[in-house]
């Protein structure tokens, strides 16, 4: 998986932060969807690699709870976890016991969705 993530990472558009990120979501049926971060001079219009990959899967007909795992690579010395906007989307689409695996040039960290998002805002909060 790390080799795939490094190859995809070459497509990151990160001229402002120079923080390139790539992600691959693996679906329960084994299909994979890649994503990279795409920055914008208007920082709020930037999209993260995690959301890019998740939204690609949704655009291809997958739905909530079809997700098996999320793999994220940063071209840095230590792994980085998803931002909180991404965590919100992860919480919406993934079951709490699924893995989020964070890779870097110096290591790998694995988390359950429930560890990254212990107090999610979800549909139960809307009632």
PDB file of C-alpha atoms in Angstrom:
ATOM      1  CA  UNK A   1       0.000   0.000   0.000  1.00  0.00           C
ATOM      2  CA  UNK A   2       2.829   2.402   0.823  1.00  0.00           C
ATOM      3  CA  UNK A   3       4.227   2.191  -2.718  1.00  0.00           C
ATOM      4  CA  UNK A   4       0.786   3.030  -4.159  1.00  0.00           C
ATOM      5  CA  UNK A   5       0.425   5.973  -1.787  1.00  0.00           C
ATOM      6  CA  UNK A   6       3.867   7.331  -2.698  1.00  0.00           C
ATOM      7  CA  UNK A   7       3.058   7.090  -6.412  1.00  0.00           C
ATOM      8  CA  UNK A   8      -0.293   8.860  -5.973  1.00  0.00           C
ATOM      9  CA  UNK A   9       1.395  11.493  -3.791  1.00  0.00           C
ATOM     10  CA  UNK A  10       3.192  12.789  -6.887  1.00  0.00           C
ATOM     11  CA  UNK A  11      -0.175  14.210  -8.014  1.00  0.00           C
ATOM     12  CA  UNK A  12      -0.686  16.343  -4.909  1.00  0.00           C
ATOM     13  CA  UNK A  13      -1.152  20.024  -5.682  1.00  0.00           C
ATOM     14  CA  UNK A  14       0.349  21.672  -2.613  1.00  0.00           C
ATOM     15  CA  UNK A  15       2.317  24.758  -3.739  1.00  0.00           C
ATOM     16  CA  UNK A  16       1.367  26.832  -0.667  1.00  0.00           C
ATOM     17  CA  UNK A  17       2.105  24.465   2.205  1.00  0.00           C
ATOM     18  CA  UNK A  18       4.465  22.026   0.479  1.00  0.00           C
ATOM     19  CA  UNK A  19       2.673  19.399   2.592  1.00  0.00           C
ATOM     20  CA  UNK A  20       1.721  16.724   0.095  1.00  0.00           C
ATOM     21  CA  UNK A  21      -0.817  14.124   1.188  1.00  0.00           C
ATOM     22  CA  UNK A  22      -2.239  11.095  -0.572  1.00  0.00           C
ATOM     23  CA  UNK A  23      -4.958   8.703   0.527  1.00  0.00           C
ATOM     24  CA  UNK A  24      -6.582   5.486  -0.575  1.00  0.00           C
ATOM     25  CA  UNK A  25      -9.921   4.252   0.693  1.00  0.00           C
ATOM     26  CA  UNK A  26     -10.457   0.525   0.485  1.00  0.00           C
ATOM     27  CA  UNK A  27     -14.045  -0.588   0.165  1.00  0.00           C
ATOM     28  CA  UNK A  28     -15.516  -3.747   1.690  1.00  0.00           C
ATOM     29  CA  UNK A  29     -15.598  -5.299  -1.799  1.00  0.00           C
ATOM     30  CA  UNK A  30     -11.859  -4.601  -2.251  1.00  0.00           C
ATOM     31  CA  UNK A  31     -12.177  -1.672  -4.684  1.00  0.00           C
ATOM     32  CA  UNK A  32      -9.772   1.183  -4.006  1.00  0.00           C
ATOM     33  CA  UNK A  33     -10.187   4.923  -4.588  1.00  0.00           C
ATOM     34  CA  UNK A  34      -7.215   7.307  -4.466  1.00  0.00           C
ATOM     35  CA  UNK A  35      -7.146  10.952  -3.501  1.00  0.00           C
ATOM     36  CA  UNK A  36      -4.624  13.755  -3.044  1.00  0.00           C
ATOM     37  CA  UNK A  37      -4.756  17.150  -1.418  1.00  0.00           C
ATOM     38  CA  UNK A  38      -5.480  20.008  -3.801  1.00  0.00           C
ATOM     39  CA  UNK A  39      -4.669  23.420  -2.397  1.00  0.00           C
ATOM     40  CA  UNK A  40      -6.019  26.785  -3.459  1.00  0.00           C
ATOM     41  CA  UNK A  41      -4.881  30.355  -2.873  1.00  0.00           C
ATOM     42  CA  UNK A  42      -8.171  30.696  -1.014  1.00  0.00           C
ATOM     43  CA  UNK A  43      -7.254  28.168   1.692  1.00  0.00           C
ATOM     44  CA  UNK A  44     -10.878  27.397   2.511  1.00  0.00           C
ATOM     45  CA  UNK A  45     -11.301  25.998  -0.999  1.00  0.00           C
ATOM     46  CA  UNK A  46      -8.553  23.436  -0.419  1.00  0.00           C
ATOM     47  CA  UNK A  47      -9.594  19.784  -0.342  1.00  0.00           C
ATOM     48  CA  UNK A  48      -7.750  17.180   1.672  1.00  0.00           C
ATOM     49  CA  UNK A  49      -6.623  13.838   0.263  1.00  0.00           C
ATOM     50  CA  UNK A  50      -8.848  11.909   2.660  1.00  0.00           C
ATOM     51  CA  UNK A  51     -12.019  13.676   1.583  1.00  0.00           C
ATOM     52  CA  UNK A  52     -10.955  13.518  -2.065  1.00  0.00           C
ATOM     53  CA  UNK A  53     -10.702   9.707  -1.856  1.00  0.00           C
ATOM     54  CA  UNK A  54     -13.911   9.282   0.167  1.00  0.00           C
ATOM     55  CA  UNK A  55     -15.913  11.540  -2.141  1.00  0.00           C
ATOM     56  CA  UNK A  56     -14.579   9.670  -5.179  1.00  0.00           C
ATOM     57  CA  UNK A  57     -15.974   6.444  -3.744  1.00  0.00           C
ATOM     58  CA  UNK A  58     -19.330   8.117  -3.063  1.00  0.00           C
ATOM     59  CA  UNK A  59     -19.330   9.530  -6.607  1.00  0.00           C
ATOM     60  CA  UNK A  60     -18.864   5.985  -7.882  1.00  0.00           C
ATOM     61  CA  UNK A  61     -21.971   4.679  -6.117  1.00  0.00           C
ATOM     62  CA  UNK A  62     -20.674   3.562  -2.729  1.00  0.00           C
ATOM     63  CA  UNK A  63     -22.567   4.573   0.389  1.00  0.00           C
ATOM     64  CA  UNK A  64     -22.183   4.920   4.123  1.00  0.00           C
ATOM     65  CA  UNK A  65     -20.689   1.802   5.743  1.00  0.00           C
ATOM     66  CA  UNK A  66     -19.259   0.441   2.445  1.00  0.00           C
ATOM     67  CA  UNK A  67     -15.794   1.586   3.612  1.00  0.00           C
ATOM     68  CA  UNK A  68     -13.269  -0.927   4.980  1.00  0.00           C
ATOM     69  CA  UNK A  69     -10.145   1.166   5.666  1.00  0.00           C
ATOM     70  CA  UNK A  70      -8.433   4.461   4.970  1.00  0.00           C
ATOM     71  CA  UNK A  71      -4.711   4.738   4.186  1.00  0.00           C
ATOM     72  CA  UNK A  72      -3.008   8.142   4.363  1.00  0.00           C
ATOM     73  CA  UNK A  73       0.549   9.089   3.412  1.00  0.00           C
ATOM     74  CA  UNK A  74       2.404  12.303   4.141  1.00  0.00           C
ATOM     75  CA  UNK A  75       5.781  12.964   2.546  1.00  0.00           C
ATOM     76  CA  UNK A  76       7.287  13.812   5.935  1.00  0.00           C
ATOM     77  CA  UNK A  77       9.362  12.102   8.632  1.00  0.00           C
ATOM     78  CA  UNK A  78       6.438  11.243  10.910  1.00  0.00           C
ATOM     79  CA  UNK A  79       2.840  10.196  10.245  1.00  0.00           C
ATOM     80  CA  UNK A  80       0.084  12.767  10.459  1.00  0.00           C
ATOM     81  CA  UNK A  81      -3.550  12.224  11.374  1.00  0.00           C
ATOM     82  CA  UNK A  82      -6.530  13.634   9.436  1.00  0.00           C
ATOM     83  CA  UNK A  83      -7.717  17.176  10.072  1.00  0.00           C
ATOM     84  CA  UNK A  84     -11.002  17.617  11.885  1.00  0.00           C
ATOM     85  CA  UNK A  85     -13.019  18.341   8.747  1.00  0.00           C
ATOM     86  CA  UNK A  86     -11.824  15.002   7.380  1.00  0.00           C
ATOM     87  CA  UNK A  87     -12.548  13.299  10.689  1.00  0.00           C
ATOM     88  CA  UNK A  88     -16.134  14.513  10.443  1.00  0.00           C
ATOM     89  CA  UNK A  89     -16.509  12.930   6.983  1.00  0.00           C
ATOM     90  CA  UNK A  90     -14.748   9.754   8.152  1.00  0.00           C
ATOM     91  CA  UNK A  91     -17.154   9.524  11.093  1.00  0.00           C
ATOM     92  CA  UNK A  92     -20.098   9.898   8.710  1.00  0.00           C
ATOM     93  CA  UNK A  93     -19.010   7.183   6.276  1.00  0.00           C
ATOM     94  CA  UNK A  94     -16.993   4.621   8.259  1.00  0.00           C
ATOM     95  CA  UNK A  95     -18.044   2.270  11.005  1.00  0.00           C
ATOM     96  CA  UNK A  96     -16.308   3.029  14.310  1.00  0.00           C
ATOM     97  CA  UNK A  97     -14.197  -0.153  14.316  1.00  0.00           C
ATOM     98  CA  UNK A  98     -12.552   0.455  10.916  1.00  0.00           C
ATOM     99  CA  UNK A  99      -8.856   1.240  10.556  1.00  0.00           C
ATOM    100  CA  UNK A 100      -7.240   4.522   9.578  1.00  0.00           C
ATOM    101  CA  UNK A 101      -3.600   3.806   8.763  1.00  0.00           C
ATOM    102  CA  UNK A 102      -1.243   6.792   8.646  1.00  0.00           C
ATOM    103  CA  UNK A 103       2.086   6.398   6.815  1.00  0.00           C
ATOM    104  CA  UNK A 104       5.157   8.581   6.454  1.00  0.00           C
ATOM    105  CA  UNK A 105       8.769   8.183   5.440  1.00  0.00           C
ATOM    106  CA  UNK A 106       9.572   7.276   9.033  1.00  0.00           C
ATOM    107  CA  UNK A 107       6.743   5.120  10.302  1.00  0.00           C
ATOM    108  CA  UNK A 108       3.176   3.882  10.369  1.00  0.00           C
ATOM    109  CA  UNK A 109       0.463   4.588  12.957  1.00  0.00           C
ATOM    110  CA  UNK A 110      -2.871   2.760  12.990  1.00  0.00           C
ATOM    111  CA  UNK A 111      -6.045   4.032  14.633  1.00  0.00           C
ATOM    112  CA  UNK A 112      -9.644   2.924  14.851  1.00  0.00           C
ATOM    113  CA  UNK A 113     -12.163   5.533  13.714  1.00  0.00           C
ATOM    114  CA  UNK A 114     -13.471   5.587  17.296  1.00  0.00           C
ATOM    115  CA  UNK A 115      -9.990   6.580  18.543  1.00  0.00           C
ATOM    116  CA  UNK A 116      -9.666   9.483  16.099  1.00  0.00           C
ATOM    117  CA  UNK A 117     -13.259  10.591  16.685  1.00  0.00           C
ATOM    118  CA  UNK A 118     -14.213   9.645  20.261  1.00  0.00           C
ATOM    119  CA  UNK A 119     -17.103  12.126  20.473  1.00  0.00           C
ATOM    120  CA  UNK A 120     -18.512  12.412  16.968  1.00  0.00           C
ATOM    121  CA  UNK A 121     -21.184  14.807  15.845  1.00  0.00           C
ATOM    122  CA  UNK A 122     -23.595  12.541  13.994  1.00  0.00           C
ATOM    123  CA  UNK A 123     -27.221  12.001  13.075  1.00  0.00           C
ATOM    124  CA  UNK A 124     -28.120  11.335  16.723  1.00  0.00           C
ATOM    125  CA  UNK A 125     -27.201  14.961  17.516  1.00  0.00           C
ATOM    126  CA  UNK A 126     -29.824  16.242  15.083  1.00  0.00           C
ATOM    127  CA  UNK A 127     -32.777  14.866  17.036  1.00  0.00           C
TER     128      UNK A 127
END
